[in-house]
Amino acid sequence: MGLLIAADVLWRAATGKNFGGVDELACYLFAIGISWSLAAAFHARAHIRVDIIYRELPFIPRVVLDILAMLSLLIVAAFLTYSSWLVLETSWTRGARSASSMQIPLVVPQALWMLGVLVFAASLISALLRSVVDIASGRAVAVVARHGVPTPDEEAEYAILQSRGTS
């Protein structure tokens, strides 16, 4: 996509005309990419959390905060799922197409976007269920290890692994 955008910019500079549709495709791919990356970011513990107090708290409040964080994300995911369904359903019933010369049926990028949001919601539900089972089985340590705020040492170790290409 980057090469196509660069070619479009160069073509526009040389001829005064653009290819048409490159920006539209880039926007669709951006939205789809974000929705699909939400679940990956959750499992990588990369979503933003305020951790100033977290590391100073005793173990049980940290577990509670981890569960509350997952529940909060699930509420966001549920809202996104509902909203994306409304958009998709409207486009489907109206037979909506993009306003560009490409005339892309909007249900195609919207369905891919919604599917990414659904994967995010399913990941959260799965993680919550597994966390409840872990807590009920006396393995609450696993919840903090999987979903807690990473320590500076864990972040440094992950950065080293990434720099070596082994993460």
PDB file of C-alpha atoms in Angstrom:
ATOM      1  CA  MET A   1       0.000   0.000   0.000  1.00  0.00           C
ATOM      2  CA  GLY A   2       2.872   2.319   0.803  1.00  0.00           C
ATOM      3  CA  LEU A   3       4.356   1.822  -2.652  1.00  0.00           C
ATOM      4  CA  LEU A   4       0.992   2.506  -4.266  1.00  0.00           C
ATOM      5  CA  ILE A   5       0.595   5.736  -2.285  1.00  0.00           C
ATOM      6  CA  ALA A   6       4.142   6.809  -3.196  1.00  0.00           C
ATOM      7  CA  ALA A   7       3.482   6.062  -6.870  1.00  0.00           C
ATOM      8  CA  ASP A   8       0.233   8.038  -6.705  1.00  0.00           C
ATOM      9  CA  VAL A   9       2.028  11.033  -5.179  1.00  0.00           C
ATOM     10  CA  LEU A  10       4.792  10.903  -7.793  1.00  0.00           C
ATOM     11  CA  TRP A  11       2.267  10.490 -10.624  1.00  0.00           C
ATOM     12  CA  ARG A  12       0.275  13.456  -9.299  1.00  0.00           C
ATOM     13  CA  ALA A  13       3.441  15.580  -9.097  1.00  0.00           C
ATOM     14  CA  ALA A  14       4.418  14.665 -12.658  1.00  0.00           C
ATOM     15  CA  THR A  15       1.040  14.791 -14.396  1.00  0.00           C
ATOM     16  CA  GLY A  16      -1.282  16.736 -12.100  1.00  0.00           C
ATOM     17  CA  LYS A  17      -3.637  13.723 -11.987  1.00  0.00           C
ATOM     18  CA  ASN A  18      -3.932  10.910  -9.491  1.00  0.00           C
ATOM     19  CA  PHE A  19      -4.646   7.211  -9.908  1.00  0.00           C
ATOM     20  CA  GLY A  20      -7.942   7.512  -8.094  1.00  0.00           C
ATOM     21  CA  GLY A  21      -9.062   5.340  -5.230  1.00  0.00           C
ATOM     22  CA  VAL A  22      -5.683   4.929  -3.535  1.00  0.00           C
ATOM     23  CA  ASP A  23      -6.699   7.080  -0.574  1.00  0.00           C
ATOM     24  CA  GLU A  24     -10.012   5.216  -0.346  1.00  0.00           C
ATOM     25  CA  LEU A  25      -8.310   1.815  -0.240  1.00  0.00           C
ATOM     26  CA  ALA A  26      -5.794   3.116   2.303  1.00  0.00           C
ATOM     27  CA  CYS A  27      -8.609   4.269   4.593  1.00  0.00           C
ATOM     28  CA  TYR A  28     -10.378   0.907   4.366  1.00  0.00           C
ATOM     29  CA  LEU A  29      -7.161  -0.978   5.055  1.00  0.00           C
ATOM     30  CA  PHE A  30      -6.356   1.336   7.977  1.00  0.00           C
ATOM     31  CA  ALA A  31      -9.737   0.704   9.642  1.00  0.00           C
ATOM     32  CA  ILE A  32      -9.551  -3.041   8.993  1.00  0.00           C
ATOM     33  CA  GLY A  33      -5.959  -3.187  10.262  1.00  0.00           C
ATOM     34  CA  ILE A  34      -6.857  -1.395  13.476  1.00  0.00           C
ATOM     35  CA  SER A  35      -9.821  -3.651  14.201  1.00  0.00           C
ATOM     36  CA  TRP A  36      -7.735  -6.788  13.621  1.00  0.00           C
ATOM     37  CA  SER A  37      -4.852  -5.494  15.744  1.00  0.00           C
ATOM     38  CA  LEU A  38      -7.004  -4.916  18.850  1.00  0.00           C
ATOM     39  CA  ALA A  39      -6.933  -8.588  19.890  1.00  0.00           C
ATOM     40  CA  ALA A  40      -3.203  -8.867  19.222  1.00  0.00           C
ATOM     41  CA  ALA A  41      -2.540  -5.757  21.302  1.00  0.00           C
ATOM     42  CA  PHE A  42      -4.638  -7.184  24.130  1.00  0.00           C
ATOM     43  CA  HIS A  43      -2.677 -10.439  24.210  1.00  0.00           C
ATOM     44  CA  ALA A  44       0.618  -8.516  24.000  1.00  0.00           C
ATOM     45  CA  ARG A  45      -0.540  -6.400  26.977  1.00  0.00           C
ATOM     46  CA  ALA A  46      -0.021  -3.324  24.805  1.00  0.00           C
ATOM     47  CA  HIS A  47      -3.261  -1.471  25.545  1.00  0.00           C
ATOM     48  CA  ILE A  48      -2.684   1.656  27.597  1.00  0.00           C
ATOM     49  CA  ARG A  49      -3.187   1.269  31.331  1.00  0.00           C
ATOM     50  CA  VAL A  50      -2.351   3.585  34.182  1.00  0.00           C
ATOM     51  CA  ASP A  51       0.224   1.670  36.166  1.00  0.00           C
ATOM     52  CA  ILE A  52       1.561   4.231  38.646  1.00  0.00           C
ATOM     53  CA  ILE A  53      -0.321   2.633  41.530  1.00  0.00           C
ATOM     54  CA  TYR A  54      -0.751  -0.882  40.103  1.00  0.00           C
ATOM     55  CA  ARG A  55       2.754  -2.128  40.907  1.00  0.00           C
ATOM     56  CA  GLU A  56       2.532  -0.821  44.472  1.00  0.00           C
ATOM     57  CA  LEU A  57      -0.709  -2.620  45.248  1.00  0.00           C
ATOM     58  CA  PRO A  58      -0.943  -5.988  46.981  1.00  0.00           C
ATOM     59  CA  PHE A  59      -1.630  -9.044  44.874  1.00  0.00           C
ATOM     60  CA  ILE A  60      -5.436  -9.348  45.267  1.00  0.00           C
ATOM     61  CA  PRO A  61      -6.213  -5.735  44.244  1.00  0.00           C
ATOM     62  CA  ARG A  62      -3.995  -6.239  41.164  1.00  0.00           C
ATOM     63  CA  VAL A  63      -6.021  -9.307  40.177  1.00  0.00           C
ATOM     64  CA  VAL A  64      -9.237  -7.314  40.667  1.00  0.00           C
ATOM     65  CA  LEU A  65      -7.855  -4.461  38.531  1.00  0.00           C
ATOM     66  CA  ASP A  66      -6.841  -6.909  35.797  1.00  0.00           C
ATOM     67  CA  ILE A  67     -10.361  -8.359  35.713  1.00  0.00           C
ATOM     68  CA  LEU A  68     -11.887  -4.858  35.726  1.00  0.00           C
ATOM     69  CA  ALA A  69      -9.587  -3.842  32.870  1.00  0.00           C
ATOM     70  CA  MET A  70     -10.738  -6.833  30.821  1.00  0.00           C
ATOM     71  CA  LEU A  71     -14.378  -6.077  31.624  1.00  0.00           C
ATOM     72  CA  SER A  72     -13.872  -2.440  30.595  1.00  0.00           C
ATOM     73  CA  LEU A  73     -12.335  -3.507  27.308  1.00  0.00           C
ATOM     74  CA  LEU A  74     -15.198  -5.951  26.784  1.00  0.00           C
ATOM     75  CA  ILE A  75     -17.698  -3.102  27.205  1.00  0.00           C
ATOM     76  CA  VAL A  76     -15.797  -1.123  24.558  1.00  0.00           C
ATOM     77  CA  ALA A  77     -15.673  -4.188  22.300  1.00  0.00           C
ATOM     78  CA  ALA A  78     -19.414  -4.752  22.751  1.00  0.00           C
ATOM     79  CA  PHE A  79     -20.124  -1.143  21.820  1.00  0.00           C
ATOM     80  CA  LEU A  80     -17.853  -1.388  18.770  1.00  0.00           C
ATOM     81  CA  THR A  81     -19.496  -4.668  17.737  1.00  0.00           C
ATOM     82  CA  TYR A  82     -22.980  -3.215  18.049  1.00  0.00           C
ATOM     83  CA  SER A  83     -22.034  -0.011  16.230  1.00  0.00           C
ATOM     84  CA  SER A  84     -20.233  -1.827  13.434  1.00  0.00           C
ATOM     85  CA  TRP A  85     -23.245  -4.106  13.006  1.00  0.00           C
ATOM     86  CA  LEU A  86     -25.547  -1.068  12.638  1.00  0.00           C
ATOM     87  CA  VAL A  87     -23.255   0.413   9.992  1.00  0.00           C
ATOM     88  CA  LEU A  88     -22.933  -2.907   8.149  1.00  0.00           C
ATOM     89  CA  GLU A  89     -26.672  -3.606   8.254  1.00  0.00           C
ATOM     90  CA  THR A  90     -27.477  -0.134   6.924  1.00  0.00           C
ATOM     91  CA  SER A  91     -25.010  -0.516   4.064  1.00  0.00           C
ATOM     92  CA  TRP A  92     -26.391  -3.972   3.261  1.00  0.00           C
ATOM     93  CA  THR A  93     -30.053  -2.914   3.170  1.00  0.00           C
ATOM     94  CA  ARG A  94     -29.323   0.202   1.144  1.00  0.00           C
ATOM     95  CA  GLY A  95     -26.867  -1.504  -1.197  1.00  0.00           C
ATOM     96  CA  ALA A  96     -24.444   1.305  -0.365  1.00  0.00           C
ATOM     97  CA  ARG A  97     -21.365   1.793  -2.506  1.00  0.00           C
ATOM     98  CA  SER A  98     -18.436   4.128  -2.105  1.00  0.00           C
ATOM     99  CA  ALA A  99     -18.838   7.580  -3.616  1.00  0.00           C
ATOM    100  CA  SER A 100     -15.682   7.173  -5.685  1.00  0.00           C
ATOM    101  CA  SER A 101     -15.251   5.932  -9.225  1.00  0.00           C
ATOM    102  CA  MET A 102     -14.381   2.507  -7.773  1.00  0.00           C
ATOM    103  CA  GLN A 103     -17.958   2.027  -6.499  1.00  0.00           C
ATOM    104  CA  ILE A 104     -16.835  -0.499  -3.861  1.00  0.00           C
ATOM    105  CA  PRO A 105     -19.777  -2.167  -2.065  1.00  0.00           C
ATOM    106  CA  LEU A 106     -19.326  -0.810   1.449  1.00  0.00           C
ATOM    107  CA  VAL A 107     -20.352  -4.103   3.045  1.00  0.00           C
ATOM    108  CA  VAL A 108     -16.996  -5.602   1.986  1.00  0.00           C
ATOM    109  CA  PRO A 109     -14.643  -3.360   4.020  1.00  0.00           C
ATOM    110  CA  GLN A 110     -17.249  -2.974   6.769  1.00  0.00           C
ATOM    111  CA  ALA A 111     -17.645  -6.741   7.170  1.00  0.00           C
ATOM    112  CA  LEU A 112     -13.857  -7.180   7.429  1.00  0.00           C
ATOM    113  CA  TRP A 113     -13.752  -4.333   9.964  1.00  0.00           C
ATOM    114  CA  MET A 114     -16.566  -5.866  12.016  1.00  0.00           C
ATOM    115  CA  LEU A 115     -14.970  -9.305  11.902  1.00  0.00           C
ATOM    116  CA  GLY A 116     -11.817  -7.854  13.471  1.00  0.00           C
ATOM    117  CA  VAL A 117     -13.907  -6.283  16.233  1.00  0.00           C
ATOM    118  CA  LEU A 118     -15.672  -9.625  16.796  1.00  0.00           C
ATOM    119  CA  VAL A 119     -12.315 -11.393  17.124  1.00  0.00           C
ATOM    120  CA  PHE A 120     -11.337  -8.783  19.729  1.00  0.00           C
ATOM    121  CA  ALA A 121     -14.558  -9.363  21.688  1.00  0.00           C
ATOM    122  CA  ALA A 122     -14.147 -13.146  21.476  1.00  0.00           C
ATOM    123  CA  SER A 123     -10.554 -12.850  22.715  1.00  0.00           C
ATOM    124  CA  LEU A 124     -11.719 -10.837  25.705  1.00  0.00           C
ATOM    125  CA  ILE A 125     -14.509 -13.278  26.547  1.00  0.00           C
ATOM    126  CA  SER A 126     -12.076 -16.190  26.293  1.00  0.00           C
ATOM    127  CA  ALA A 127      -9.502 -14.413  28.482  1.00  0.00           C
ATOM    128  CA  LEU A 128     -12.132 -13.529  31.078  1.00  0.00           C
ATOM    129  CA  LEU A 129     -13.449 -17.091  31.240  1.00  0.00           C
ATOM    130  CA  ARG A 130      -9.925 -18.475  31.549  1.00  0.00           C
ATOM    131  CA  SER A 131      -9.160 -15.936  34.277  1.00  0.00           C
ATOM    132  CA  VAL A 132     -12.277 -16.903  36.231  1.00  0.00           C
ATOM    133  CA  VAL A 133     -11.300 -20.585  35.979  1.00  0.00           C
ATOM    134  CA  ASP A 134      -7.751 -19.732  37.107  1.00  0.00           C
ATOM    135  CA  ILE A 135      -9.017 -17.754  40.101  1.00  0.00           C
ATOM    136  CA  ALA A 136     -11.492 -20.502  41.048  1.00  0.00           C
ATOM    137  CA  SER A 137      -8.663 -23.077  40.795  1.00  0.00           C
ATOM    138  CA  GLY A 138      -6.355 -21.065  43.045  1.00  0.00           C
ATOM    139  CA  ARG A 139      -4.115 -19.956  40.163  1.00  0.00           C
ATOM    140  CA  ALA A 140      -4.734 -16.202  40.342  1.00  0.00           C
ATOM    141  CA  VAL A 141      -1.001 -15.709  39.764  1.00  0.00           C
ATOM    142  CA  ALA A 142      -1.605 -16.820  36.171  1.00  0.00           C
ATOM    143  CA  VAL A 143      -4.099 -13.973  35.677  1.00  0.00           C
ATOM    144  CA  VAL A 144      -1.543 -11.355  36.701  1.00  0.00           C
ATOM    145  CA  ALA A 145       1.168 -13.051  34.631  1.00  0.00           C
ATOM    146  CA  ARG A 146      -1.039 -13.118  31.519  1.00  0.00           C
ATOM    147  CA  HIS A 147      -2.966  -9.878  31.842  1.00  0.00           C
ATOM    148  CA  GLY A 148      -1.228  -7.683  34.394  1.00  0.00           C
ATOM    149  CA  VAL A 149       0.807  -4.604  33.605  1.00  0.00           C
ATOM    150  CA  PRO A 150       4.247  -5.751  32.409  1.00  0.00           C
ATOM    151  CA  THR A 151       7.136  -4.929  34.703  1.00  0.00           C
ATOM    152  CA  PRO A 152       9.975  -2.777  33.370  1.00  0.00           C
ATOM    153  CA  ASP A 153      12.133  -5.926  33.258  1.00  0.00           C
ATOM    154  CA  GLU A 154       9.523  -7.758  31.155  1.00  0.00           C
ATOM    155  CA  GLU A 155       9.271  -4.788  28.791  1.00  0.00           C
ATOM    156  CA  ALA A 156      13.068  -4.613  28.444  1.00  0.00           C
ATOM    157  CA  GLU A 157      13.289  -8.360  27.797  1.00  0.00           C
ATOM    158  CA  TYR A 158      10.571  -8.112  25.156  1.00  0.00           C
ATOM    159  CA  ALA A 159      12.351  -5.167  23.478  1.00  0.00           C
ATOM    160  CA  ILE A 160      15.591  -7.176  23.346  1.00  0.00           C
ATOM    161  CA  LEU A 161      13.778 -10.147  21.809  1.00  0.00           C
ATOM    162  CA  GLN A 162      12.145  -7.852  19.244  1.00  0.00           C
ATOM    163  CA  SER A 163      15.490  -6.318  18.306  1.00  0.00           C
ATOM    164  CA  ARG A 164      16.872  -9.802  17.699  1.00  0.00           C
ATOM    165  CA  GLY A 165      13.795 -10.756  15.703  1.00  0.00           C
ATOM    166  CA  THR A 166      12.890 -13.603  18.047  1.00  0.00           C
ATOM    167  CA  SER A 167       9.752 -12.280  19.736  1.00  0.00           C
TER     168      SER A 167
END
